[in-house]
mmCIF file of C-alpha atoms and ligand atoms in Angstrom:
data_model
loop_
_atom_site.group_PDB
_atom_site.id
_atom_site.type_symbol
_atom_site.label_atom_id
_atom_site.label_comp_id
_atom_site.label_asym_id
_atom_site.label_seq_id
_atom_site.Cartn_x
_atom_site.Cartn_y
_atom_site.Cartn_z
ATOM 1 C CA UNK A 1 -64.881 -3.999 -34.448
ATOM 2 C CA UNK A 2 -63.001 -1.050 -32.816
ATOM 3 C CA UNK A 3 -61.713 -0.847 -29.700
ATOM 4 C CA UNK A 4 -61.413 2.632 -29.084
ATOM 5 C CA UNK A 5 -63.982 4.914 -31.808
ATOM 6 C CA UNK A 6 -63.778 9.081 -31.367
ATOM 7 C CA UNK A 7 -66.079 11.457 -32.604
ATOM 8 C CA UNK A 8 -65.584 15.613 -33.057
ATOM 9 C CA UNK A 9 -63.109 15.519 -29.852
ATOM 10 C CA UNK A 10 -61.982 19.020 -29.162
ATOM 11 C CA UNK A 11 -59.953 19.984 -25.761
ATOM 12 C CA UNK A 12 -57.501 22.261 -25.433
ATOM 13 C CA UNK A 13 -55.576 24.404 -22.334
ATOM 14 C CA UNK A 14 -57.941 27.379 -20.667
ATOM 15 C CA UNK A 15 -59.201 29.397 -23.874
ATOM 16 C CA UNK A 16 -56.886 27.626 -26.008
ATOM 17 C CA UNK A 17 -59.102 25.215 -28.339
ATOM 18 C CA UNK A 18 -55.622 22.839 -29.689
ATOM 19 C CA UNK A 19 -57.778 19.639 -30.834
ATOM 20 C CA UNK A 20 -60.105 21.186 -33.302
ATOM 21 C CA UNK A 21 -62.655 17.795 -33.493
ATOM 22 C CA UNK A 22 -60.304 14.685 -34.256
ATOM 23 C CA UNK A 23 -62.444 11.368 -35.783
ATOM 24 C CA UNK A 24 -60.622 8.436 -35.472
ATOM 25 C CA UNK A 25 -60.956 4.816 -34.483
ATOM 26 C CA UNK A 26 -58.381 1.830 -33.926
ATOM 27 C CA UNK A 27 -59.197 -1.937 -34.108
ATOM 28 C CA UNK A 28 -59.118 -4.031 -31.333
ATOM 29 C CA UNK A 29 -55.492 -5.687 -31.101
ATOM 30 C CA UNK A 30 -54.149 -2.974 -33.676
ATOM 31 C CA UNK A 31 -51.406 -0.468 -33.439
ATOM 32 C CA UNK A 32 -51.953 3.042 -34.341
ATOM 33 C CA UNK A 33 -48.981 5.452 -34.727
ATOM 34 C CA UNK A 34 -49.677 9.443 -34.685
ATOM 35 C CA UNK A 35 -47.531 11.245 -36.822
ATOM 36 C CA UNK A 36 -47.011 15.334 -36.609
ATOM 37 C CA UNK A 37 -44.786 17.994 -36.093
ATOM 38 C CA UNK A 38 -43.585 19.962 -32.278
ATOM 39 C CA UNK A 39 -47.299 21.093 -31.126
ATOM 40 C CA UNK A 40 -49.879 19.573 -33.503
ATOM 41 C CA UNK A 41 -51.544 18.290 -30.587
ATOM 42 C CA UNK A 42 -50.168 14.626 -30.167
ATOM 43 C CA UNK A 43 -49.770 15.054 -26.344
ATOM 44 C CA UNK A 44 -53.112 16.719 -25.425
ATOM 45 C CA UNK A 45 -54.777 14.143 -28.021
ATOM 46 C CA UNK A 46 -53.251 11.169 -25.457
ATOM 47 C CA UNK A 47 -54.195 13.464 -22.414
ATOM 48 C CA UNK A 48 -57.887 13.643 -24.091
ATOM 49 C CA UNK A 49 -58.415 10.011 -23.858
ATOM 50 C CA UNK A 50 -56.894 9.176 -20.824
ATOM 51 C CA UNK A 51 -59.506 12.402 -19.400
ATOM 52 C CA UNK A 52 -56.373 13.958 -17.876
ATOM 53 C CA UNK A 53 -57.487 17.422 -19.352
ATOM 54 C CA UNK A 54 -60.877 18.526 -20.074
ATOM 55 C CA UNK A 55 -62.633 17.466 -23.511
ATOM 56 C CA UNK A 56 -65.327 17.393 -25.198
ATOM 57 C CA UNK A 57 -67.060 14.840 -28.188
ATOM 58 C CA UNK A 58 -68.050 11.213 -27.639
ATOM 59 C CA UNK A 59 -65.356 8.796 -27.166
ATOM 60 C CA UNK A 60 -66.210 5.316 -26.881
ATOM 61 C CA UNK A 61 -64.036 2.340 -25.249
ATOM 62 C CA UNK A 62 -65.196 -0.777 -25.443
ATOM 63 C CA UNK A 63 -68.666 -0.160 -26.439
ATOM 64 C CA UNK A 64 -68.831 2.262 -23.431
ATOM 65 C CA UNK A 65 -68.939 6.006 -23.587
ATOM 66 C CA UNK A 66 -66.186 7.195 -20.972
ATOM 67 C CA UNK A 67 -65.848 10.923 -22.675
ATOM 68 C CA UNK A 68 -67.653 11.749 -19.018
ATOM 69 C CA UNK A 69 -65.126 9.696 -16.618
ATOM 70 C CA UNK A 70 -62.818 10.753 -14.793
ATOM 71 C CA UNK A 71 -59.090 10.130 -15.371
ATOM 72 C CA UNK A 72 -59.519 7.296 -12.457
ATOM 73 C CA UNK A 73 -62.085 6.074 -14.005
ATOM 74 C CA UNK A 74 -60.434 5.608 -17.766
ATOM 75 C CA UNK A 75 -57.617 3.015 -15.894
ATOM 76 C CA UNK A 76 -60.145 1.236 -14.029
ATOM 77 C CA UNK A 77 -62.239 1.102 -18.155
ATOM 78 C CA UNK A 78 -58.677 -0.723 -19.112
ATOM 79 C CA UNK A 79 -56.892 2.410 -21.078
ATOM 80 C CA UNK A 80 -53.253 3.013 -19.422
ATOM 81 C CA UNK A 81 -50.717 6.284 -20.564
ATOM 82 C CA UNK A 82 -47.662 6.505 -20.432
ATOM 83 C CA UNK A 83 -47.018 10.185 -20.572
ATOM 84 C CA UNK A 84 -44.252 12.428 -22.381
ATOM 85 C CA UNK A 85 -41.673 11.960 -20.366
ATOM 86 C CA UNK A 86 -41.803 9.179 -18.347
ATOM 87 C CA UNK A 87 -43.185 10.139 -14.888
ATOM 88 C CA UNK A 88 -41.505 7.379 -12.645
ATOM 89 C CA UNK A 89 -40.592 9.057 -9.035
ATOM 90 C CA UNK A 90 -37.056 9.052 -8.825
ATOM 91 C CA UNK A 91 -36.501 8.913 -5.078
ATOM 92 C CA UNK A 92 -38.705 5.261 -5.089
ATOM 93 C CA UNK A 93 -36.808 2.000 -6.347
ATOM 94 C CA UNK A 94 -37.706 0.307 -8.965
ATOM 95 C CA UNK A 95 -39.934 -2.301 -7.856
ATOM 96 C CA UNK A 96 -41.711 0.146 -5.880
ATOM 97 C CA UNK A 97 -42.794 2.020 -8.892
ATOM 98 C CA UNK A 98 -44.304 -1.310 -10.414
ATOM 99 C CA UNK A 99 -46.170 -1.563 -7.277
ATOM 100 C CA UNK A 100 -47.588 1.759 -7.758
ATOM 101 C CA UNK A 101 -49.083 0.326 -11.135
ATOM 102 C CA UNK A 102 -51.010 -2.079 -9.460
ATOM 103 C CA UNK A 103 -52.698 -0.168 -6.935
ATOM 104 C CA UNK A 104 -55.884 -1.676 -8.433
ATOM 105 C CA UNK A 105 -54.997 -5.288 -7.919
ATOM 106 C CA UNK A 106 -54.552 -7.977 -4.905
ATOM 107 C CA UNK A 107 -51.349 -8.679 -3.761
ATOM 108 C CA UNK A 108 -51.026 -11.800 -5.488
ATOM 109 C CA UNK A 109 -52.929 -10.641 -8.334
ATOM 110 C CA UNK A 110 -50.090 -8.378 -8.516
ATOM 111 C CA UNK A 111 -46.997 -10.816 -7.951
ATOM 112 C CA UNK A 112 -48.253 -12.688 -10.777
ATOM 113 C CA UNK A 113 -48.682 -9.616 -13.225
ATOM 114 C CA UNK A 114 -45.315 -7.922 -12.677
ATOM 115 C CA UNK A 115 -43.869 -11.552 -13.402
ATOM 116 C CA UNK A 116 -45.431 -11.387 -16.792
ATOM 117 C CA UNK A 117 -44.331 -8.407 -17.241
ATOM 118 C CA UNK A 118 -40.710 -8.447 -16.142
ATOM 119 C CA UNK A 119 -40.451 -11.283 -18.843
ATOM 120 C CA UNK A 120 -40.341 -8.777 -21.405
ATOM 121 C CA UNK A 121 -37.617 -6.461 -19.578
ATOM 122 C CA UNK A 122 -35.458 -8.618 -17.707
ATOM 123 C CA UNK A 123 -33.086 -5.554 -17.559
ATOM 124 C CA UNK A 124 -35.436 -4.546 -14.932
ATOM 125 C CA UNK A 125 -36.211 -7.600 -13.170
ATOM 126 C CA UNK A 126 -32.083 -6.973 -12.716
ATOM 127 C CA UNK A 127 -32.330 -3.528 -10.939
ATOM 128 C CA UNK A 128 -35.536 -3.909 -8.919
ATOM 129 C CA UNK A 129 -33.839 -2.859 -5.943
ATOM 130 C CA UNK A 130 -31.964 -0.149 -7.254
ATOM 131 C CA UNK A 131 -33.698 3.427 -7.324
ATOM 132 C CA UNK A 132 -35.339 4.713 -10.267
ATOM 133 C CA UNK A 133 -33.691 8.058 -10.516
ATOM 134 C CA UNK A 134 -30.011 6.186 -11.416
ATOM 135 C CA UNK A 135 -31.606 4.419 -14.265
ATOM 136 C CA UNK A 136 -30.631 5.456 -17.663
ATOM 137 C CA UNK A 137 -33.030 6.989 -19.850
ATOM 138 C CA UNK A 138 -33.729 3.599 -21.546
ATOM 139 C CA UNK A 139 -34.322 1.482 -18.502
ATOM 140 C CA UNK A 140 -36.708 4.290 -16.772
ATOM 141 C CA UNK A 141 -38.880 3.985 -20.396
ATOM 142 C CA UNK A 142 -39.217 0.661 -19.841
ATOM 143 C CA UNK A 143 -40.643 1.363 -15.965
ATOM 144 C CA UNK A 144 -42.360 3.328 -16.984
ATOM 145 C CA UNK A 145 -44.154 1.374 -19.789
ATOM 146 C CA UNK A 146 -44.015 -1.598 -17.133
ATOM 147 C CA UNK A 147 -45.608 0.256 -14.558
ATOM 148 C CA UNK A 148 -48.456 1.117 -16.971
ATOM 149 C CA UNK A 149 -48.487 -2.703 -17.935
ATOM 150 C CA UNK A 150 -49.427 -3.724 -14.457
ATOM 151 C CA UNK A 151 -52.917 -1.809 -14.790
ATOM 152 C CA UNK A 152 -53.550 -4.483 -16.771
ATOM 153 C CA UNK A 153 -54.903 -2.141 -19.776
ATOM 154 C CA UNK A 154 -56.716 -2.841 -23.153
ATOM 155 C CA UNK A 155 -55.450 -0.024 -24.731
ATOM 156 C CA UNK A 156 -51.675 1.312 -24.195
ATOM 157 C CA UNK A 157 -51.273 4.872 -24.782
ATOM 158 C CA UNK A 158 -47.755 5.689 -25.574
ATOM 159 C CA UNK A 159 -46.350 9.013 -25.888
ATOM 160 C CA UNK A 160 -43.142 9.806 -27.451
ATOM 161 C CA UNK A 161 -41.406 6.399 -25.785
ATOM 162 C CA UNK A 162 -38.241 7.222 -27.562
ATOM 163 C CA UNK A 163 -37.575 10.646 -26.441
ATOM 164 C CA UNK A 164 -33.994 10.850 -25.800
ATOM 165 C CA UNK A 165 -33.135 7.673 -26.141
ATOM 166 C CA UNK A 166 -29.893 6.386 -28.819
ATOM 167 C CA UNK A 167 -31.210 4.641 -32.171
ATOM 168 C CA UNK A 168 -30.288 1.192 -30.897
ATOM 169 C CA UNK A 169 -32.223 1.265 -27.815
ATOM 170 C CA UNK A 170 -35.312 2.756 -29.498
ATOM 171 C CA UNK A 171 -35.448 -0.213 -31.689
ATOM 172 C CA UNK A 172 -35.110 -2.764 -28.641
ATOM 173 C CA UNK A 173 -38.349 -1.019 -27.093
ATOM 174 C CA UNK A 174 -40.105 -0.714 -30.288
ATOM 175 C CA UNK A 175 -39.268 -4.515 -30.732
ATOM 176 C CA UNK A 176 -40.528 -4.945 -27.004
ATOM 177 C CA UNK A 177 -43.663 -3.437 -27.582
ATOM 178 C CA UNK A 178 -44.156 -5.704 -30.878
ATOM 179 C CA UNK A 179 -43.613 -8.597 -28.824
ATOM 180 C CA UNK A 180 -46.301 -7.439 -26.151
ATOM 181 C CA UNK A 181 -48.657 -6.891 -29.041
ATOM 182 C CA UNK A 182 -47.887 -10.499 -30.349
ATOM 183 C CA UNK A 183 -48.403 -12.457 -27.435
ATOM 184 C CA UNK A 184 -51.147 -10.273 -25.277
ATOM 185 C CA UNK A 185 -53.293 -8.673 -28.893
ATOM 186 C CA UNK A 186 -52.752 -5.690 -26.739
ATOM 187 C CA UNK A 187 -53.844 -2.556 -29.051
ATOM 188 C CA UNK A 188 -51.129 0.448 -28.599
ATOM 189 C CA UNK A 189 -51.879 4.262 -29.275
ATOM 190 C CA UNK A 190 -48.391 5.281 -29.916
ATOM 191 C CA UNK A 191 -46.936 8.613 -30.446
ATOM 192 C CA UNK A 192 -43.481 8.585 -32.292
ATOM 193 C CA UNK A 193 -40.394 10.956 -33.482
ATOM 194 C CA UNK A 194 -39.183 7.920 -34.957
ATOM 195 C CA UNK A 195 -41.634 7.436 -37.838
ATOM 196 C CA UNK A 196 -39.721 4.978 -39.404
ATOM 197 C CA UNK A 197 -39.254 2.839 -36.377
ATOM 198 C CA UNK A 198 -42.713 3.137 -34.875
ATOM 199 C CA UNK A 199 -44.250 2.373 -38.730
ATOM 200 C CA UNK A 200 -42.234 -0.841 -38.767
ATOM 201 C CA UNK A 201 -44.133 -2.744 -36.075
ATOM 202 C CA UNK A 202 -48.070 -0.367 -36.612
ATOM 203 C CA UNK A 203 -50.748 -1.369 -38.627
ATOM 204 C CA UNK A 204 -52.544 2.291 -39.159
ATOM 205 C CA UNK A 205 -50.771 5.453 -38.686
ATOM 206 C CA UNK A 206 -52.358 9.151 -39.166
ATOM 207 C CA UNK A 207 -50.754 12.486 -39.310
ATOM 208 C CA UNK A 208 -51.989 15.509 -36.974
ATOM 209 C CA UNK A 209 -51.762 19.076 -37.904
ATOM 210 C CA UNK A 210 -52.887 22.363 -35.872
ATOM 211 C CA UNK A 211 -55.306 19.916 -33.867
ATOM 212 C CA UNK A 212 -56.924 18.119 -37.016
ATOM 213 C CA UNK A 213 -56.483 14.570 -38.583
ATOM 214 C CA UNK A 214 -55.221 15.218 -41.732
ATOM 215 C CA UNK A 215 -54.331 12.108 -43.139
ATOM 216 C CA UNK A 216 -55.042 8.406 -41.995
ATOM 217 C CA UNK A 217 -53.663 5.265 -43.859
ATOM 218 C CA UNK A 218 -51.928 1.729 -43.490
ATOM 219 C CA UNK A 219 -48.556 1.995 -42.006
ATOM 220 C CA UNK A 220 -47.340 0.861 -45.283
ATOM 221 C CA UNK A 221 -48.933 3.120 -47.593
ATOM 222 C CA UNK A 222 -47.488 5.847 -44.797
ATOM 223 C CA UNK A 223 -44.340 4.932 -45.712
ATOM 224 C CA UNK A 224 -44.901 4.563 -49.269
ATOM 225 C CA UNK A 225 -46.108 8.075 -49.054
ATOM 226 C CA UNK A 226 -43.350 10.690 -50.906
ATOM 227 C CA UNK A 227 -45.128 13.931 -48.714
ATOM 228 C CA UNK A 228 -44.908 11.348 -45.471
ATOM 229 C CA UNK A 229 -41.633 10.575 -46.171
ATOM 230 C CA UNK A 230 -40.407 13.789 -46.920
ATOM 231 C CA UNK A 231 -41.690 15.243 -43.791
ATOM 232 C CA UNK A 232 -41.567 12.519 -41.015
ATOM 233 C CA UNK A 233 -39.597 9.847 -42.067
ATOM 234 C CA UNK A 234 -36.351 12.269 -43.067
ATOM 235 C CA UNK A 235 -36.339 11.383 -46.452
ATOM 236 C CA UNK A 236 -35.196 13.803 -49.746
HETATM 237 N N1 LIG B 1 -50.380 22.780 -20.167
HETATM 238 C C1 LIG B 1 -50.500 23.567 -21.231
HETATM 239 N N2 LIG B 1 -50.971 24.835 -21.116
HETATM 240 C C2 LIG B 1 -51.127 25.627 -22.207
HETATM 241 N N3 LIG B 1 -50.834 25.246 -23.467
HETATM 242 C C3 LIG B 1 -50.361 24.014 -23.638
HETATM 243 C C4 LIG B 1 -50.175 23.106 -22.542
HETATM 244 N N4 LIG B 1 -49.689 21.947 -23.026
HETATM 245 C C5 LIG B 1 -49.576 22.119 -24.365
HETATM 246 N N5 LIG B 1 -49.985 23.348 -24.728
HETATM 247 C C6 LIG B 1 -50.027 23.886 -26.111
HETATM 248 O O1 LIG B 1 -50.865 23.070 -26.896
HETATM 249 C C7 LIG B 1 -50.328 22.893 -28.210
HETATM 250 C C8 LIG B 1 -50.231 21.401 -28.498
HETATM 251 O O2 LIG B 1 -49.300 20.844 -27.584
HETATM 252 P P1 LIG B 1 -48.987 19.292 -27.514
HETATM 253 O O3 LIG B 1 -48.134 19.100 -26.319
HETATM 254 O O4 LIG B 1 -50.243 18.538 -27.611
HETATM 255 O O5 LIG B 1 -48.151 19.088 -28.866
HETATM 256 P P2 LIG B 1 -47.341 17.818 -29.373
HETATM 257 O O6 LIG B 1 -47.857 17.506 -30.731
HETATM 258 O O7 LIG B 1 -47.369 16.764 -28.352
HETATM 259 O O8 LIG B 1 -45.865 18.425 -29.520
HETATM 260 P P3 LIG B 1 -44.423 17.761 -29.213
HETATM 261 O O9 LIG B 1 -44.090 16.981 -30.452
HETATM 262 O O10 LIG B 1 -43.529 18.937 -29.077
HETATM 263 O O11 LIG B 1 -44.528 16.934 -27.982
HETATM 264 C C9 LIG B 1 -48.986 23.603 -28.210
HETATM 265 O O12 LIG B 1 -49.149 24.833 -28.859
HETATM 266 C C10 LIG B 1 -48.661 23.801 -26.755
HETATM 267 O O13 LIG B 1 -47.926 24.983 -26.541
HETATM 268 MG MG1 LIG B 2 -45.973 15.871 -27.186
#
């Protein structure tokens, strides 16, 4: 059964049409890795779902339309995004920007969750006091992915979680979010630079070009794939 199934989706900026009617589904528990090039539309596919920007076509969550909801309204349904570019406020400290992820839970509801969470970054549980701001680029990924953990989401919509981030420290998030998938069967939307990284821990992956699906296969026959390879995963 899938989790998350999207029909003819099209949104786009003002007059600007940039998803052109994307089909595609994921399974529930799976990861799903979106491949494509500077401005194919990975972002505004991401900001689609989470109904951050206008769209239009039927997507269904859970057996529930929510193409109509508001963005509000797509958390409280149990889909979570963590956008390009992190979006922690700097000027807060870092256990105040967990908080903020669980402004739809009790207190102790809350204690409890950011527990669970902090299990899987303990390099957080470290600086909780410190401010966000003077993290480095790898610890403010992983607030930021934590923060979206405490909404206690379904779906995890990741996009570009690497971006600027060394090789090694990629791989320890990408392992992280393998290890989340393991233990919770939490299914991840995640958009990646770092094909060959991201590939290693999906199920599915599909390329996006100019707004349209243009190819959708097993991770493995991704990489497998000499045009895939060629263009995403840097290979001659
Ligand atoms: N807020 C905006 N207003 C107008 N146009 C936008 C806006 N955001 C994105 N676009 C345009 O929409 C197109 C798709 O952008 P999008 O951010 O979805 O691409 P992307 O695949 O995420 O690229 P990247 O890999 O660079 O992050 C681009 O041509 C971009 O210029
Ligand atoms: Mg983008």
């Amino acid at each position: 059964m899938s989790l998350l199934s999207i029909n003819g989706l099209q949104a786009g900026y003002g007059p600007r049409r940039v998803l052109q009617g994307v089909d595609l589904t994921i399974g529930d528990g799976q990861i799903l890795v979106v491949l494509g090039a500077n401005g194919a539309g990975k972002t505004t596919l991401l900001r689609a779902i989470s109904g951050t920007i206008p769209r239009a076509g039927t997507i269904t969550f859970d057996g529930k339309r929510i193409d109509q909801l508001s963005a509000r309204k797509v958390v409280a349904a149990g889909i979570a995004h963590v956008p390009q570019g992190r979006g922690t406020f700097a000027d807060l400290t870092v256990d105040e920007n967990i908080r903020l992820g669980a402004y739809l839970r009790n207190a102790a509801d809350a204690k409890r969750n950011r527990e669970r969470w902090l299990t899987f970054f303990p390099r957080l549980r470290e600086r909780l006091a410190q401010q966000a701001g003077s993290l480095s680029g790898g610890e403010q990924q992983m607030l930021a992915i934590t923060r979206a953990l405490m909404l206690q989401p379904r779906l995890l919509l990741l996009d570009e979680p690497s971006l600027g981030l060394a090789p090694i420290i990629t791989r320890g998030l990408v392992d992280v979010l393998a290890a989340i998938r393991k233990e919770t069967a939490m299914t991840m939307l995640i958009v990646e630079q770092n094909a060959n990284l991201a590939l290693a821990i999906a199920d599915d992956g599909m390329v996006l070009e100019s707004g349209n699906v243009v190819l959708r296969d097993t991770a493995a026959n991704l990489v497998g794939n000499d045009e895939v390879r060629r263009i995403y995963l840097g290979y001659e």
